[in-house]
Amino acid sequence: MRKLLGVIGDPVSHSLSPFIQNSWLRENRIEAVYAALEVKAGELEQSLRSLETHGAIGLNVTLPHKEEALRLAASAGDTARRLGAANTLIPRKEGGWHAENTDAPGFALTLDYGDIDVKEREVFLLGAGGSARAVADTLVQRGARLTICNRTVDRADALALALAPAARILTLDEGLMRLHSAALVVNTLSLGHQGGRLQLPESSGGIFYDISYGKAAAASLAQAKAKGWRGLDGLGMLVAQAALSFEKWFGVMPDLANAHARARKLLEAVQ
Ligand code: NDP
């Protein structure tokens, strides 16, 4: 019988992860299937126990379970512990799950692939939610001069205290007025999902990296390009964090460029 892997979340039916991961399972002739597993808030512990009993060989975890997955894990890697959240679970021989976070190294990989050097460059991070923590962690490790902007300033303060003590904190409105000279703006706001868009100033060639993709990123990216920014969406980050999870489960790093091209085609077909 084929072994089981999957992504646990709610909502999760829209996830591209089964498409991405099942392609890699086929390519590597691994007798397993990767499924989207809808698990409601409050049901994670029971679901993890049940998946362990059924011999699941790897899991991804997404909203709203990333923090709880770390709490429930029997052991965890340094990045997951530092970020306070896990997106990858690996079954342990001695029982229970080992937690890892591939969001931060996934974002870092996309900077490498895009040849984006942030060392001592002015970088604005918009947002202070879960994904902003992963982005901030990488930007700090790479020596960016970081400004964090968020609607709820207390949340940005808490993020900086935990992960980016030297960062400047601004409200979102202040940040939007000042980011015109930034080398890189990373947008982690979820407002694109609600049909919202940012009012960006003109840029002379800075990069506007929206970590959302598809419809959620379309309006902000279109505006960014119209104002002179080089636009980048979050599909590369999605593929990179997935590849790093696959590597943790199977010890094989998949081909990112191929997977990215396939995911882009699928995304364009469903839009
Ligand atoms: P969170 O809910 O943790 O954070 C949401 C952020 O958006 C907060 O900073 C919040 O501000 C802000 N926000 C929400 N609505 C508004 C609004 N109307 N006006 C201004 N600010 C707003 O979400 P995540 O960090 O988990 O995810 C954020 C985005 O990143 C999503 O679009 C998600 O799809 C994408 N993502 C992409 C990944 C990838 O691999 N490419 C991985 C993970 C996420 P406040 O604190 O004030 O509420």
PDB file of C-alpha atoms and ligand atoms in Angstrom:
ATOM      1  CA  MET A   1       0.000   0.000   0.000  1.00  0.00           C
ATOM      2  CA  ARG A   2       1.183   3.517  -0.760  1.00  0.00           C
ATOM      3  CA  LYS A   3       2.438   5.555   2.229  1.00  0.00           C
ATOM      4  CA  LEU A   4       0.736   8.807   3.173  1.00  0.00           C
ATOM      5  CA  LEU A   5       2.013  12.390   3.345  1.00  0.00           C
ATOM      6  CA  GLY A   6      -0.053  15.543   3.452  1.00  0.00           C
ATOM      7  CA  VAL A   7      -0.614  19.157   4.309  1.00  0.00           C
ATOM      8  CA  ILE A   8      -2.743  19.849   7.375  1.00  0.00           C
ATOM      9  CA  GLY A   9      -4.666  23.117   7.531  1.00  0.00           C
ATOM     10  CA  ASP A  10      -7.990  24.886   7.333  1.00  0.00           C
ATOM     11  CA  PRO A  11      -8.757  25.981   4.677  1.00  0.00           C
ATOM     12  CA  VAL A  12      -6.515  23.697   2.646  1.00  0.00           C
ATOM     13  CA  SER A  13      -8.469  22.596  -0.437  1.00  0.00           C
ATOM     14  CA  HIS A  14      -6.908  25.448  -2.514  1.00  0.00           C
ATOM     15  CA  SER A  15      -3.346  24.317  -1.665  1.00  0.00           C
ATOM     16  CA  LEU A  16      -0.892  23.721  -4.540  1.00  0.00           C
ATOM     17  CA  SER A  17       1.242  21.499  -2.291  1.00  0.00           C
ATOM     18  CA  PRO A  18      -0.360  18.167  -3.369  1.00  0.00           C
ATOM     19  CA  PHE A  19       0.334  19.035  -7.029  1.00  0.00           C
ATOM     20  CA  ILE A  20       3.953  19.985  -6.284  1.00  0.00           C
ATOM     21  CA  GLN A  21       4.744  17.132  -3.890  1.00  0.00           C
ATOM     22  CA  ASN A  22       3.025  14.358  -5.881  1.00  0.00           C
ATOM     23  CA  SER A  23       5.098  15.315  -8.962  1.00  0.00           C
ATOM     24  CA  TRP A  24       8.287  14.894  -6.945  1.00  0.00           C
ATOM     25  CA  LEU A  25       7.083  11.586  -5.451  1.00  0.00           C
ATOM     26  CA  ARG A  26       6.466  10.284  -8.995  1.00  0.00           C
ATOM     27  CA  GLU A  27       9.790  11.606 -10.301  1.00  0.00           C
ATOM     28  CA  ASN A  28      11.645   9.897  -7.476  1.00  0.00           C
ATOM     29  CA  ARG A  29       9.590   6.669  -7.756  1.00  0.00           C
ATOM     30  CA  ILE A  30       8.498   6.901  -4.138  1.00  0.00           C
ATOM     31  CA  GLU A  31       5.410   4.744  -3.458  1.00  0.00           C
ATOM     32  CA  ALA A  32       3.474   7.392  -1.550  1.00  0.00           C
ATOM     33  CA  VAL A  33       0.686   9.897  -2.002  1.00  0.00           C
ATOM     34  CA  TYR A  34       0.481  13.483  -0.681  1.00  0.00           C
ATOM     35  CA  ALA A  35      -3.000  14.774   0.217  1.00  0.00           C
ATOM     36  CA  ALA A  36      -4.664  17.962   1.470  1.00  0.00           C
ATOM     37  CA  LEU A  37      -5.952  17.139   4.970  1.00  0.00           C
ATOM     38  CA  GLU A  38      -8.517  19.530   6.411  1.00  0.00           C
ATOM     39  CA  VAL A  39      -8.103  19.742  10.176  1.00  0.00           C
ATOM     40  CA  LYS A  40     -10.051  22.297  12.213  1.00  0.00           C
ATOM     41  CA  ALA A  41      -8.515  24.428  14.973  1.00  0.00           C
ATOM     42  CA  GLY A  42      -8.453  22.386  18.191  1.00  0.00           C
ATOM     43  CA  GLU A  43      -8.221  19.035  16.362  1.00  0.00           C
ATOM     44  CA  LEU A  44      -4.517  18.982  15.565  1.00  0.00           C
ATOM     45  CA  GLU A  45      -3.316  16.835  18.469  1.00  0.00           C
ATOM     46  CA  GLN A  46      -5.816  14.066  17.757  1.00  0.00           C
ATOM     47  CA  SER A  47      -5.087  14.225  14.012  1.00  0.00           C
ATOM     48  CA  LEU A  48      -1.331  13.962  14.529  1.00  0.00           C
ATOM     49  CA  ARG A  49      -1.817  10.920  16.768  1.00  0.00           C
ATOM     50  CA  SER A  50      -4.053   9.273  14.207  1.00  0.00           C
ATOM     51  CA  LEU A  51      -1.666  10.046  11.306  1.00  0.00           C
ATOM     52  CA  GLU A  52       1.231   8.613  13.317  1.00  0.00           C
ATOM     53  CA  THR A  53      -0.759   5.415  13.994  1.00  0.00           C
ATOM     54  CA  HIS A  54      -1.501   5.126  10.276  1.00  0.00           C
ATOM     55  CA  GLY A  55       2.202   5.414   9.455  1.00  0.00           C
ATOM     56  CA  ALA A  56       2.235   8.830   7.726  1.00  0.00           C
ATOM     57  CA  ILE A  57       5.815   9.473   6.556  1.00  0.00           C
ATOM     58  CA  GLY A  58       5.786  13.275   6.449  1.00  0.00           C
ATOM     59  CA  LEU A  59       3.512  16.264   6.970  1.00  0.00           C
ATOM     60  CA  ASN A  60       3.313  19.933   6.163  1.00  0.00           C
ATOM     61  CA  VAL A  61       1.385  22.222   8.452  1.00  0.00           C
ATOM     62  CA  THR A  62      -0.251  25.485   7.465  1.00  0.00           C
ATOM     63  CA  LEU A  63      -2.720  28.002   8.943  1.00  0.00           C
ATOM     64  CA  PRO A  64      -3.950  27.890  11.678  1.00  0.00           C
ATOM     65  CA  HIS A  65      -1.736  25.149  13.106  1.00  0.00           C
ATOM     66  CA  LYS A  66       1.916  26.221  12.714  1.00  0.00           C
ATOM     67  CA  GLU A  67       2.476  27.321  16.329  1.00  0.00           C
ATOM     68  CA  GLU A  68       0.581  24.406  17.839  1.00  0.00           C
ATOM     69  CA  ALA A  69       2.451  21.916  15.652  1.00  0.00           C
ATOM     70  CA  LEU A  70       5.684  23.111  17.240  1.00  0.00           C
ATOM     71  CA  ARG A  71       4.220  22.828  20.753  1.00  0.00           C
ATOM     72  CA  LEU A  72       3.006  19.265  20.097  1.00  0.00           C
ATOM     73  CA  ALA A  73       6.249  18.052  18.501  1.00  0.00           C
ATOM     74  CA  ALA A  74       8.591  15.820  20.501  1.00  0.00           C
ATOM     75  CA  SER A  75      11.658  17.624  19.120  1.00  0.00           C
ATOM     76  CA  ALA A  76      12.374  20.604  16.876  1.00  0.00           C
ATOM     77  CA  GLY A  77      15.092  22.189  14.733  1.00  0.00           C
ATOM     78  CA  ASP A  78      16.676  25.555  15.580  1.00  0.00           C
ATOM     79  CA  THR A  79      14.774  27.609  12.984  1.00  0.00           C
ATOM     80  CA  ALA A  80      11.374  26.273  14.067  1.00  0.00           C
ATOM     81  CA  ARG A  81      12.233  27.019  17.686  1.00  0.00           C
ATOM     82  CA  ARG A  82      13.485  30.527  16.905  1.00  0.00           C
ATOM     83  CA  LEU A  83      10.372  31.343  14.835  1.00  0.00           C
ATOM     84  CA  GLY A  84       7.963  29.662  17.266  1.00  0.00           C
ATOM     85  CA  ALA A  85       6.277  27.847  14.362  1.00  0.00           C
ATOM     86  CA  ALA A  86       6.658  24.644  12.325  1.00  0.00           C
ATOM     87  CA  ASN A  87       5.549  23.895   8.766  1.00  0.00           C
ATOM     88  CA  THR A  88       7.182  20.465   8.408  1.00  0.00           C
ATOM     89  CA  LEU A  89       6.812  17.344  10.560  1.00  0.00           C
ATOM     90  CA  ILE A  90       8.965  14.245  10.291  1.00  0.00           C
ATOM     91  CA  PRO A  91       8.055  10.994  12.095  1.00  0.00           C
ATOM     92  CA  ARG A  92      10.632   9.942  14.718  1.00  0.00           C
ATOM     93  CA  LYS A  93      11.790   6.326  15.081  1.00  0.00           C
ATOM     94  CA  GLU A  94      11.189   6.587  18.827  1.00  0.00           C
ATOM     95  CA  GLY A  95       7.642   7.959  18.305  1.00  0.00           C
ATOM     96  CA  GLY A  96       6.113  11.423  17.989  1.00  0.00           C
ATOM     97  CA  TRP A  97       7.052  14.099  15.441  1.00  0.00           C
ATOM     98  CA  HIS A  98      10.144  16.182  14.796  1.00  0.00           C
ATOM     99  CA  ALA A  99       9.281  19.774  13.806  1.00  0.00           C
ATOM    100  CA  GLU A 100      11.132  21.914  11.270  1.00  0.00           C
ATOM    101  CA  ASN A 101      10.455  25.257   9.595  1.00  0.00           C
ATOM    102  CA  THR A 102      11.295  25.540   5.895  1.00  0.00           C
ATOM    103  CA  ASP A 103       9.499  28.880   5.307  1.00  0.00           C
ATOM    104  CA  ALA A 104      12.549  30.944   6.326  1.00  0.00           C
ATOM    105  CA  PRO A 105      15.146  28.930   4.361  1.00  0.00           C
ATOM    106  CA  GLY A 106      12.626  28.743   1.492  1.00  0.00           C
ATOM    107  CA  PHE A 107      12.441  32.537   1.358  1.00  0.00           C
ATOM    108  CA  ALA A 108      16.254  32.661   1.581  1.00  0.00           C
ATOM    109  CA  LEU A 109      16.545  30.293  -1.403  1.00  0.00           C
ATOM    110  CA  THR A 110      14.379  32.606  -3.514  1.00  0.00           C
ATOM    111  CA  LEU A 111      16.731  35.523  -2.735  1.00  0.00           C
ATOM    112  CA  ASP A 112      19.615  33.353  -3.962  1.00  0.00           C
ATOM    113  CA  TYR A 113      17.762  32.305  -7.117  1.00  0.00           C
ATOM    114  CA  GLY A 114      16.759  35.900  -7.858  1.00  0.00           C
ATOM    115  CA  ASP A 115      20.315  37.106  -7.155  1.00  0.00           C
ATOM    116  CA  ILE A 116      18.928  39.511  -4.551  1.00  0.00           C
ATOM    117  CA  ASP A 117      21.657  40.648  -2.178  1.00  0.00           C
ATOM    118  CA  VAL A 118      20.224  42.403   0.887  1.00  0.00           C
ATOM    119  CA  LYS A 119      23.415  42.892   2.887  1.00  0.00           C
ATOM    120  CA  GLU A 120      23.444  46.479   4.224  1.00  0.00           C
ATOM    121  CA  ARG A 121      20.654  47.387   1.785  1.00  0.00           C
ATOM    122  CA  GLU A 122      17.481  49.206   2.803  1.00  0.00           C
ATOM    123  CA  VAL A 123      14.659  46.647   3.055  1.00  0.00           C
ATOM    124  CA  PHE A 124      11.049  47.281   4.079  1.00  0.00           C
ATOM    125  CA  LEU A 125       8.991  44.385   5.418  1.00  0.00           C
ATOM    126  CA  LEU A 126       5.229  44.972   5.263  1.00  0.00           C
ATOM    127  CA  GLY A 127       3.365  42.880   7.840  1.00  0.00           C
ATOM    128  CA  ALA A 128       4.107  41.230  11.167  1.00  0.00           C
ATOM    129  CA  GLY A 129       2.151  37.969  10.986  1.00  0.00           C
ATOM    130  CA  GLY A 130       3.409  34.393  10.816  1.00  0.00           C
ATOM    131  CA  SER A 131       5.100  34.601   7.426  1.00  0.00           C
ATOM    132  CA  ALA A 132       6.666  37.986   8.270  1.00  0.00           C
ATOM    133  CA  ARG A 133       8.558  36.241  11.073  1.00  0.00           C
ATOM    134  CA  ALA A 134      10.139  33.808   8.597  1.00  0.00           C
ATOM    135  CA  VAL A 135      11.009  36.649   6.204  1.00  0.00           C
ATOM    136  CA  ALA A 136      12.416  38.885   8.980  1.00  0.00           C
ATOM    137  CA  ASP A 137      14.572  36.050  10.292  1.00  0.00           C
ATOM    138  CA  THR A 138      16.249  35.591   6.905  1.00  0.00           C
ATOM    139  CA  LEU A 139      16.648  39.322   6.275  1.00  0.00           C
ATOM    140  CA  VAL A 140      18.295  39.820   9.681  1.00  0.00           C
ATOM    141  CA  GLN A 141      20.627  36.854   9.176  1.00  0.00           C
ATOM    142  CA  ARG A 142      21.666  38.364   5.832  1.00  0.00           C
ATOM    143  CA  GLY A 143      22.442  41.789   7.260  1.00  0.00           C
ATOM    144  CA  ALA A 144      19.626  43.881   5.711  1.00  0.00           C
ATOM    145  CA  ARG A 145      18.877  47.354   7.123  1.00  0.00           C
ATOM    146  CA  LEU A 146      15.334  46.457   8.046  1.00  0.00           C
ATOM    147  CA  THR A 147      12.187  48.524   8.568  1.00  0.00           C
ATOM    148  CA  ILE A 148       9.067  46.635   9.667  1.00  0.00           C
ATOM    149  CA  CYS A 149       5.712  48.275   8.917  1.00  0.00           C
ATOM    150  CA  ASN A 150       2.396  46.992  10.210  1.00  0.00           C
ATOM    151  CA  ARG A 151      -1.142  48.221  10.765  1.00  0.00           C
ATOM    152  CA  THR A 152      -0.948  46.924  14.361  1.00  0.00           C
ATOM    153  CA  VAL A 153       2.310  48.397  15.632  1.00  0.00           C
ATOM    154  CA  ASP A 154       2.382  46.259  18.812  1.00  0.00           C
ATOM    155  CA  ARG A 155       2.646  43.161  16.636  1.00  0.00           C
ATOM    156  CA  ALA A 156       5.602  44.644  14.731  1.00  0.00           C
ATOM    157  CA  ASP A 157       7.249  45.544  18.068  1.00  0.00           C
ATOM    158  CA  ALA A 158       6.820  41.954  19.290  1.00  0.00           C
ATOM    159  CA  LEU A 159       8.305  40.565  16.066  1.00  0.00           C
ATOM    160  CA  ALA A 160      11.308  42.902  16.321  1.00  0.00           C
ATOM    161  CA  LEU A 161      11.850  42.038  19.981  1.00  0.00           C
ATOM    162  CA  ALA A 162      11.918  38.326  19.162  1.00  0.00           C
ATOM    163  CA  LEU A 163      13.828  38.297  15.875  1.00  0.00           C
ATOM    164  CA  ALA A 164      15.005  41.695  14.640  1.00  0.00           C
ATOM    165  CA  PRO A 165      16.063  43.918  17.562  1.00  0.00           C
ATOM    166  CA  ALA A 166      17.792  46.506  15.342  1.00  0.00           C
ATOM    167  CA  ALA A 167      14.803  46.973  12.999  1.00  0.00           C
ATOM    168  CA  ARG A 168      13.016  50.308  12.688  1.00  0.00           C
ATOM    169  CA  ILE A 169       9.264  50.052  13.314  1.00  0.00           C
ATOM    170  CA  LEU A 170       6.690  52.168  11.455  1.00  0.00           C
ATOM    171  CA  THR A 171       2.952  52.102  11.009  1.00  0.00           C
ATOM    172  CA  LEU A 172       1.869  50.772   7.632  1.00  0.00           C
ATOM    173  CA  ASP A 173       0.838  54.254   6.461  1.00  0.00           C
ATOM    174  CA  GLU A 174       4.192  55.796   7.481  1.00  0.00           C
ATOM    175  CA  GLY A 175       6.035  52.934   5.808  1.00  0.00           C
ATOM    176  CA  LEU A 176       4.210  53.373   2.509  1.00  0.00           C
ATOM    177  CA  MET A 177       5.222  57.052   2.474  1.00  0.00           C
ATOM    178  CA  ARG A 178       8.894  56.270   3.077  1.00  0.00           C
ATOM    179  CA  LEU A 179       9.647  53.111   1.142  1.00  0.00           C
ATOM    180  CA  HIS A 180      10.297  54.755  -2.255  1.00  0.00           C
ATOM    181  CA  SER A 181      14.094  54.476  -1.827  1.00  0.00           C
ATOM    182  CA  ALA A 182      14.084  50.837  -0.635  1.00  0.00           C
ATOM    183  CA  ALA A 183      16.158  48.295  -2.551  1.00  0.00           C
ATOM    184  CA  LEU A 184      13.599  45.634  -1.620  1.00  0.00           C
ATOM    185  CA  VAL A 185      10.053  45.666  -0.261  1.00  0.00           C
ATOM    186  CA  VAL A 186       8.658  42.335   0.947  1.00  0.00           C
ATOM    187  CA  ASN A 187       4.891  42.359   1.217  1.00  0.00           C
ATOM    188  CA  THR A 188       3.528  39.738   3.632  1.00  0.00           C
ATOM    189  CA  LEU A 189       0.150  41.423   4.174  1.00  0.00           C
ATOM    190  CA  SER A 190      -2.846  39.180   3.608  1.00  0.00           C
ATOM    191  CA  LEU A 191      -5.014  42.071   2.379  1.00  0.00           C
ATOM    192  CA  GLY A 192      -4.816  40.851  -1.229  1.00  0.00           C
ATOM    193  CA  HIS A 193      -7.029  37.917  -0.180  1.00  0.00           C
ATOM    194  CA  GLN A 194      -9.675  40.447   0.883  1.00  0.00           C
ATOM    195  CA  GLY A 195      -9.516  42.313  -2.438  1.00  0.00           C
ATOM    196  CA  GLY A 196      -7.393  45.128  -0.941  1.00  0.00           C
ATOM    197  CA  ARG A 197      -4.374  46.714  -2.611  1.00  0.00           C
ATOM    198  CA  LEU A 198      -1.467  48.897  -1.505  1.00  0.00           C
ATOM    199  CA  GLN A 199      -0.907  52.496  -2.572  1.00  0.00           C
ATOM    200  CA  LEU A 200       2.747  52.304  -3.555  1.00  0.00           C
ATOM    201  CA  PRO A 201       4.969  55.293  -4.373  1.00  0.00           C
ATOM    202  CA  GLU A 202       7.187  55.456  -7.483  1.00  0.00           C
ATOM    203  CA  SER A 203      10.472  53.551  -7.373  1.00  0.00           C
ATOM    204  CA  SER A 204      13.616  53.835  -9.438  1.00  0.00           C
ATOM    205  CA  GLY A 205      14.145  50.106  -9.883  1.00  0.00           C
ATOM    206  CA  GLY A 206      13.607  48.639  -6.411  1.00  0.00           C
ATOM    207  CA  ILE A 207      12.157  45.128  -6.050  1.00  0.00           C
ATOM    208  CA  PHE A 208       8.601  44.616  -4.803  1.00  0.00           C
ATOM    209  CA  TYR A 209       8.382  41.004  -3.610  1.00  0.00           C
ATOM    210  CA  ASP A 210       4.818  39.969  -2.728  1.00  0.00           C
ATOM    211  CA  ILE A 211       4.919  36.582  -1.000  1.00  0.00           C
ATOM    212  CA  SER A 212       1.305  35.909  -1.998  1.00  0.00           C
ATOM    213  CA  TYR A 213       0.619  34.530  -5.476  1.00  0.00           C
ATOM    214  CA  GLY A 214      -2.247  34.200  -7.932  1.00  0.00           C
ATOM    215  CA  LYS A 215      -5.224  36.505  -7.489  1.00  0.00           C
ATOM    216  CA  ALA A 216      -4.127  37.594  -3.995  1.00  0.00           C
ATOM    217  CA  ALA A 217      -0.943  39.183  -5.390  1.00  0.00           C
ATOM    218  CA  ALA A 218      -2.213  40.360  -8.780  1.00  0.00           C
ATOM    219  CA  ALA A 219      -3.485  43.853  -7.920  1.00  0.00           C
ATOM    220  CA  SER A 220      -0.476  44.913  -5.820  1.00  0.00           C
ATOM    221  CA  LEU A 221       2.003  43.520  -8.331  1.00  0.00           C
ATOM    222  CA  ALA A 222       0.298  45.277 -11.244  1.00  0.00           C
ATOM    223  CA  GLN A 223       0.447  48.559  -9.361  1.00  0.00           C
ATOM    224  CA  ALA A 224       4.073  47.994  -8.343  1.00  0.00           C
ATOM    225  CA  LYS A 225       5.112  47.418 -11.947  1.00  0.00           C
ATOM    226  CA  ALA A 226       3.228  50.530 -13.074  1.00  0.00           C
ATOM    227  CA  LYS A 227       5.199  52.544 -10.495  1.00  0.00           C
ATOM    228  CA  GLY A 228       8.614  51.312 -11.621  1.00  0.00           C
ATOM    229  CA  TRP A 229       9.168  48.431  -9.184  1.00  0.00           C
ATOM    230  CA  ARG A 230      10.498  45.039 -10.324  1.00  0.00           C
ATOM    231  CA  GLY A 231       7.704  42.656  -9.291  1.00  0.00           C
ATOM    232  CA  LEU A 232       8.114  39.170  -7.841  1.00  0.00           C
ATOM    233  CA  ASP A 233       5.380  36.911  -6.462  1.00  0.00           C
ATOM    234  CA  GLY A 234       5.409  34.186  -3.796  1.00  0.00           C
ATOM    235  CA  LEU A 235       5.185  31.119  -6.025  1.00  0.00           C
ATOM    236  CA  GLY A 236       8.953  30.647  -5.869  1.00  0.00           C
ATOM    237  CA  MET A 237       8.837  30.719  -2.061  1.00  0.00           C
ATOM    238  CA  LEU A 238       6.011  28.175  -2.025  1.00  0.00           C
ATOM    239  CA  VAL A 239       7.989  25.806  -4.255  1.00  0.00           C
ATOM    240  CA  ALA A 240      11.236  26.371  -2.325  1.00  0.00           C
ATOM    241  CA  GLN A 241       9.736  25.636   1.113  1.00  0.00           C
ATOM    242  CA  ALA A 242       8.051  22.545  -0.362  1.00  0.00           C
ATOM    243  CA  ALA A 243      11.366  21.346  -1.835  1.00  0.00           C
ATOM    244  CA  LEU A 244      13.137  21.809   1.494  1.00  0.00           C
ATOM    245  CA  SER A 245      10.384  19.772   3.221  1.00  0.00           C
ATOM    246  CA  PHE A 246      10.783  17.022   0.599  1.00  0.00           C
ATOM    247  CA  GLU A 247      14.527  17.038   1.261  1.00  0.00           C
ATOM    248  CA  LYS A 248      13.908  16.657   5.027  1.00  0.00           C
ATOM    249  CA  TRP A 249      11.643  13.626   4.425  1.00  0.00           C
ATOM    250  CA  PHE A 250      13.591  11.846   1.674  1.00  0.00           C
ATOM    251  CA  GLY A 251      17.118  13.319   1.577  1.00  0.00           C
ATOM    252  CA  VAL A 252      16.665  14.417  -2.055  1.00  0.00           C
ATOM    253  CA  MET A 253      16.482  18.072  -3.150  1.00  0.00           C
ATOM    254  CA  PRO A 254      14.044  18.374  -6.101  1.00  0.00           C
ATOM    255  CA  ASP A 255      14.686  20.517  -9.180  1.00  0.00           C
ATOM    256  CA  LEU A 256      13.248  23.935  -8.276  1.00  0.00           C
ATOM    257  CA  ALA A 257      13.162  25.467 -11.762  1.00  0.00           C
ATOM    258  CA  ASN A 258      11.065  22.644 -13.257  1.00  0.00           C
ATOM    259  CA  ALA A 259       8.637  22.598 -10.339  1.00  0.00           C
ATOM    260  CA  HIS A 260       8.294  26.387 -10.462  1.00  0.00           C
ATOM    261  CA  ALA A 261       7.466  26.308 -14.184  1.00  0.00           C
ATOM    262  CA  ARG A 262       4.860  23.546 -13.667  1.00  0.00           C
ATOM    263  CA  ALA A 263       3.249  25.342 -10.724  1.00  0.00           C
ATOM    264  CA  ARG A 264       3.147  28.605 -12.724  1.00  0.00           C
ATOM    265  CA  LYS A 265       1.333  26.833 -15.583  1.00  0.00           C
ATOM    266  CA  LEU A 266      -1.204  25.324 -13.193  1.00  0.00           C
ATOM    267  CA  LEU A 267      -1.776  28.658 -11.453  1.00  0.00           C
ATOM    268  CA  GLU A 268      -2.352  30.418 -14.779  1.00  0.00           C
ATOM    269  CA  ALA A 269      -4.768  27.675 -15.867  1.00  0.00           C
ATOM    270  CA  VAL A 270      -6.923  27.957 -12.737  1.00  0.00           C
ATOM    271  CA  GLN A 271      -6.980  31.786 -12.632  1.00  0.00           C
TER     272      GLN A 271
HETATM  273  P1  NDP B   1      -1.143  36.481   9.153  1.00  0.00           P
HETATM  274  O1  NDP B   1      -2.618  36.446   9.335  1.00  0.00           O
HETATM  275  O2  NDP B   1      -0.265  35.890  10.207  1.00  0.00           O
HETATM  276  O3  NDP B   1      -0.704  38.051   8.992  1.00  0.00           O
HETATM  277  C1  NDP B   1      -1.435  38.895   8.158  1.00  0.00           C
HETATM  278  C2  NDP B   1      -0.760  40.275   8.032  1.00  0.00           C
HETATM  279  O4  NDP B   1      -1.544  41.048   7.132  1.00  0.00           O
HETATM  280  C3  NDP B   1      -0.668  41.054   9.328  1.00  0.00           C
HETATM  281  O5  NDP B   1       0.489  41.836   9.322  1.00  0.00           O
HETATM  282  C4  NDP B   1      -1.936  41.922   9.277  1.00  0.00           C
HETATM  283  O6  NDP B   1      -1.841  43.126  10.003  1.00  0.00           O
HETATM  284  C5  NDP B   1      -1.975  42.265   7.793  1.00  0.00           C
HETATM  285  N1  NDP B   1      -3.303  42.629   7.297  1.00  0.00           N
HETATM  286  C6  NDP B   1      -4.368  41.820   7.103  1.00  0.00           C
HETATM  287  N2  NDP B   1      -5.404  42.523   6.606  1.00  0.00           N
HETATM  288  C7  NDP B   1      -4.987  43.806   6.485  1.00  0.00           C
HETATM  289  C8  NDP B   1      -5.602  45.008   6.025  1.00  0.00           C
HETATM  290  N3  NDP B   1      -6.864  45.034   5.585  1.00  0.00           N
HETATM  291  N4  NDP B   1      -4.882  46.152   6.049  1.00  0.00           N
HETATM  292  C9  NDP B   1      -3.592  46.136   6.480  1.00  0.00           C
HETATM  293  N5  NDP B   1      -2.944  45.036   6.934  1.00  0.00           N
HETATM  294  C10 NDP B   1      -3.640  43.886   6.934  1.00  0.00           C
HETATM  295  O7  NDP B   1      -0.861  35.842   7.736  1.00  0.00           O
HETATM  296  P2  NDP B   1       0.476  35.112   7.200  1.00  0.00           P
HETATM  297  O8  NDP B   1       1.663  35.911   7.585  1.00  0.00           O
HETATM  298  O9  NDP B   1       0.457  33.700   7.565  1.00  0.00           O
HETATM  299  O10 NDP B   1       0.249  35.185   5.602  1.00  0.00           O
HETATM  300  C11 NDP B   1       0.312  36.415   4.939  1.00  0.00           C
HETATM  301  C12 NDP B   1       0.314  36.220   3.430  1.00  0.00           C
HETATM  302  O11 NDP B   1       1.456  35.497   3.029  1.00  0.00           O
HETATM  303  C13 NDP B   1      -0.890  35.442   2.895  1.00  0.00           C
HETATM  304  O12 NDP B   1      -1.311  36.113   1.733  1.00  0.00           O
HETATM  305  C14 NDP B   1      -0.338  34.084   2.546  1.00  0.00           C
HETATM  306  O13 NDP B   1      -1.014  33.511   1.464  1.00  0.00           O
HETATM  307  C15 NDP B   1       1.096  34.423   2.167  1.00  0.00           C
HETATM  308  N6  NDP B   1       2.042  33.323   2.410  1.00  0.00           N
HETATM  309  C16 NDP B   1       2.803  32.850   1.370  1.00  0.00           C
HETATM  310  C17 NDP B   1       3.708  31.829   1.560  1.00  0.00           C
HETATM  311  C18 NDP B   1       4.512  31.312   0.417  1.00  0.00           C
HETATM  312  O14 NDP B   1       5.149  30.255   0.559  1.00  0.00           O
HETATM  313  N7  NDP B   1       4.557  31.993  -0.702  1.00  0.00           N
HETATM  314  C19 NDP B   1       3.904  31.203   2.890  1.00  0.00           C
HETATM  315  C20 NDP B   1       3.057  31.776   3.924  1.00  0.00           C
HETATM  316  C21 NDP B   1       2.177  32.800   3.670  1.00  0.00           C
HETATM  317  P3  NDP B   1      -2.319  43.206  11.552  1.00  0.00           P
HETATM  318  O15 NDP B   1      -1.193  42.611  12.357  1.00  0.00           O
HETATM  319  O16 NDP B   1      -2.505  44.650  11.773  1.00  0.00           O
HETATM  320  O17 NDP B   1      -3.596  42.416  11.648  1.00  0.00           O
END
